[in-house]
Amino acid sequence: MLTLGRMSLELEFYFSPTANCRRAAIMLEACDVPYRLRSVDRAAGDQKRPEFLALNPAAAVPLIVDPAGDNGAPLVLSQSAAIMVYLAEKTGKFLPSTPAARALTYQWLFQATTDVNPAVSLVFLADHVFASNEETRSFLSARLRKFFLDCDNRLADRQYLADELTVADFALYPAVEAQVKRLNEWPELAHLRRWMGDLQSRPDVIRAMALK
Ligand SMILES: N[C@@H](CCC(=O)N[C@@H](CS)C(=O)NCC(=O)O)C(=O)O
C-alpha cells in the first residue's frame, strides 16, 4: 500500500458502472492510489440509503472517502471532476504545473464533463429510455457529433487534449467509449478514433473500465 509518512493513502471508492464513475476510476488506477471498491447498486436504491446519504446528500456516485484527506481528517468528496483534480493534485500526476497549461487542461476537462458527457447521456436516454421521435433523436445525435468534432479538431495536431496526457483525457474517455458505435459511424472523426485507440490500450484504463 502507498503511504505518505505514516498516513495510509487507501481510500474508499463508491462506484457504479457509469461514465461518471469510470473517469474517477481511471484516475485512481493511473495515479496508482490504493482504494477499496464500494459498489453502489443504484437500481436497488443503495444511493438513497441513510448511510450513503450521510456521505452525499445528493445521492449520487462517484464518491471517495480519503481517510487522510484533510490534514489527517477524512475528506468526503463527490463530483467526478473534483475527484480527478483532487487526485491529480495529491499525487502530482496528470495536471501540468504552469498556470496556462493547467488552465487549458481545465478547459478540456470541463468540455468533457459539461459538454460531451451530458450530450452522451441525452442520446442514451433518447435511444433507450424515453419514447422519443426521430426528430428528437437526430437533433441529439447531431449535437453529440458537434461536441465530438470539437474534440477531434483539437486532436488533429496533438496526441492528447492538452500538451501531455492529463485529467482531461481521462475525463473524456468513458463518455466517448459509451458512444463508440456512433463514433465509428462518423468517418470524419478520425483523430478522436486514433486518440481513443491510444487510451484504450493503457493497462490503467483497461483495469478501470473492467470494474463492475
Ligand atoms: N456531475 C456528477 C454526476 C453524478 C451522477 O449523476 N451520478 C449518477 C450516476 S452516473 C447517480 O449517482 N445518479 C443517482 C441515481 O441514479 O439515483 C459527476 O460528475 O460526478
XYZ file of C-alpha atoms and ligand atoms in Angstrom:
232
model
C 0.000 0.000 0.000
C 1.247 3.544 -0.784
C 1.963 5.600 2.291
C 2.735 9.256 2.908
C 4.833 9.224 6.056
C 2.756 7.200 8.483
C -0.553 8.094 6.814
C -2.364 5.428 4.826
C -3.461 6.520 1.368
C -6.034 3.789 0.870
C -9.386 5.363 0.237
C -12.927 4.179 -0.245
C -14.394 4.481 -3.707
C -18.179 4.399 -4.084
C -18.824 3.254 -7.604
C -21.457 2.195 -10.152
C -20.559 1.131 -13.693
C -21.261 4.531 -15.321
C -19.140 7.003 -17.300
C -19.056 9.467 -14.390
C -17.680 6.790 -12.069
C -15.306 5.325 -14.625
C -13.449 8.604 -15.104
C -12.725 8.701 -11.381
C -11.736 5.021 -11.575
C -9.277 5.715 -14.408
C -7.626 8.422 -12.306
C -7.330 6.128 -9.273
C -5.739 3.429 -11.419
C -3.477 5.800 -13.362
C -2.225 7.502 -10.183
C -1.676 4.135 -8.504
C -3.754 5.119 -5.492
C -4.895 2.100 -3.458
C -8.639 2.045 -2.909
C -11.364 -0.172 -1.573
C -14.241 -0.518 -4.029
C -17.709 0.051 -2.591
C -20.231 -0.990 -5.215
C -23.391 1.081 -5.188
C -26.376 -0.696 -6.719
C -28.454 2.258 -7.897
C -31.247 0.057 -9.204
C -31.628 -1.331 -5.666
C -31.565 2.215 -4.242
C -28.226 1.970 -2.374
C -27.563 5.663 -3.063
C -30.719 6.605 -1.152
C -29.912 4.633 1.986
C -29.188 6.716 5.111
C -25.551 5.503 5.316
C -24.839 6.800 1.824
C -26.893 9.995 2.189
C -24.778 10.810 5.242
C -21.799 10.910 2.873
C -23.530 12.543 -0.077
C -26.970 14.125 0.427
C -27.163 14.495 -3.372
C -27.477 10.667 -3.532
C -25.020 10.282 -6.408
C -21.823 8.428 -7.238
C -18.881 8.606 -7.698
C -17.718 9.474 -4.222
C -14.443 8.963 -2.387
C -13.598 8.989 1.294
C -9.936 9.690 1.832
C -9.095 8.902 5.471
C -6.018 11.119 5.304
C -7.516 13.756 3.066
C -7.849 16.870 5.141
C -4.765 17.288 7.294
C -5.265 13.812 8.652
C -9.058 14.134 8.918
C -11.241 12.268 6.389
C -12.190 14.041 3.189
C -15.529 13.066 1.646
C -15.683 14.165 -1.978
C -18.215 13.774 -4.786
C -18.366 15.078 -8.392
C -16.126 13.146 -10.758
C -14.185 16.204 -11.979
C -13.477 17.345 -8.406
C -12.272 13.828 -7.528
C -9.982 13.788 -10.560
C -8.431 17.170 -9.783
C -8.021 16.217 -6.112
C -6.193 13.010 -7.030
C -4.052 14.876 -9.575
C -3.011 17.466 -7.001
C -2.485 14.903 -4.272
C -0.251 12.688 -6.388
C 1.302 15.357 -8.620
C 0.201 13.478 -11.743
C -1.764 14.296 -14.917
C -2.053 18.057 -14.297
C 0.560 20.431 -15.752
C 2.345 22.752 -13.355
C 2.241 26.112 -15.161
C -0.941 28.215 -14.810
C -1.587 28.470 -18.557
C -1.121 24.766 -19.251
C -3.212 23.928 -16.195
C -5.989 26.314 -17.321
C -6.102 24.698 -20.770
C -6.322 21.311 -19.115
C -9.306 22.567 -17.102
C -10.869 23.920 -20.294
C -10.834 20.416 -21.802
C -11.740 18.759 -18.530
C -14.887 20.898 -18.343
C -15.575 20.455 -22.034
C -15.577 16.698 -21.418
C -17.705 16.826 -18.279
C -20.137 19.652 -19.052
C -20.498 19.430 -22.848
C -19.654 15.943 -24.109
C -20.852 13.835 -21.180
C -24.347 15.394 -20.901
C -24.723 15.080 -24.692
C -23.874 11.368 -24.385
C -26.419 10.984 -21.567
C -29.184 12.647 -23.604
C -28.522 10.462 -26.647
C -28.646 7.378 -24.429
C -31.932 8.478 -22.832
C -33.484 9.234 -26.231
C -32.307 5.917 -27.694
C -33.032 3.577 -24.807
C -35.137 5.076 -22.024
C -37.788 7.545 -23.166
C -40.135 7.272 -26.101
C -38.655 9.835 -28.464
C -39.356 10.655 -32.070
C -36.929 10.698 -34.997
C -36.619 14.495 -34.895
C -35.506 14.453 -31.243
C -33.093 11.569 -31.795
C -31.433 13.145 -34.820
C -31.193 16.556 -33.082
C -29.455 14.992 -30.079
C -27.228 12.849 -32.273
C -26.130 15.894 -34.312
C -25.437 17.767 -31.082
C -23.234 14.923 -29.838
C -21.440 14.791 -33.197
C -20.688 18.524 -32.891
C -19.102 18.056 -29.448
C -17.116 15.050 -30.693
C -15.975 17.174 -33.638
C -14.699 19.909 -31.273
C -12.508 17.269 -29.610
C -11.480 15.791 -32.946
C -10.331 19.221 -34.205
C -8.305 19.700 -31.059
C -6.655 16.305 -31.573
C -5.789 16.954 -35.232
C -2.268 18.135 -34.429
C -1.641 16.785 -30.928
C -1.661 13.429 -29.209
C -3.738 14.498 -26.208
C -6.241 17.258 -25.393
C -3.574 19.260 -23.551
C 0.142 19.168 -24.379
C 0.556 15.988 -22.342
C -1.688 13.218 -21.019
C -3.935 14.801 -18.348
C -7.140 14.508 -16.351
C -8.926 15.969 -19.397
C -8.225 12.836 -21.467
C -9.304 10.545 -18.643
C -12.488 12.596 -18.192
C -13.406 12.362 -21.860
C -12.595 8.686 -22.379
C -15.606 6.958 -20.728
C -18.051 9.360 -22.418
C -16.645 8.599 -25.879
C -16.418 4.894 -25.089
C -20.132 4.883 -24.195
C -20.911 6.071 -27.749
C -18.132 4.264 -29.604
C -20.640 2.773 -32.031
C -21.658 6.258 -33.184
C -18.007 7.350 -33.233
C -17.261 4.522 -35.660
C -20.170 5.550 -37.857
C -18.799 9.094 -38.292
C -15.793 8.800 -40.651
C -14.796 12.459 -40.184
C -13.786 11.770 -36.552
C -10.505 10.007 -37.357
C -8.404 11.931 -34.826
C -10.786 11.157 -31.989
C -10.753 7.477 -33.010
C -6.921 7.450 -33.022
C -6.902 9.075 -29.548
C -9.477 6.513 -28.366
C -7.248 3.668 -29.562
C -4.243 5.129 -27.697
C -6.119 5.327 -24.411
C -7.932 2.039 -24.882
C -4.681 0.075 -24.777
C -3.448 1.566 -21.478
C -3.472 -1.024 -18.646
C -4.823 1.544 -16.131
C -7.731 2.380 -18.454
C -8.398 -1.316 -19.075
C -8.484 -2.015 -15.315
C -10.810 0.926 -14.616
C -13.193 0.060 -17.440
C -13.397 -3.538 -16.193
C -14.656 -2.557 -12.731
C -18.133 -3.847 -12.002
N -21.861 15.612 -12.221
C -21.780 14.431 -11.389
C -22.884 13.498 -11.815
C -23.083 12.360 -10.827
C -24.241 11.488 -11.244
O -25.190 11.917 -11.912
N -24.190 10.225 -10.831
C -25.228 9.294 -11.191
C -24.614 8.033 -11.747
S -23.637 8.397 -13.155
C -26.003 8.933 -9.952
O -25.452 8.504 -8.967
N -27.329 9.140 -10.017
C -28.201 8.901 -8.915
C -29.248 7.875 -9.199
O -29.109 7.093 -10.146
O -30.224 7.831 -8.423
C -20.397 13.791 -11.508
O -19.705 14.051 -12.497
O -19.984 13.072 -10.586
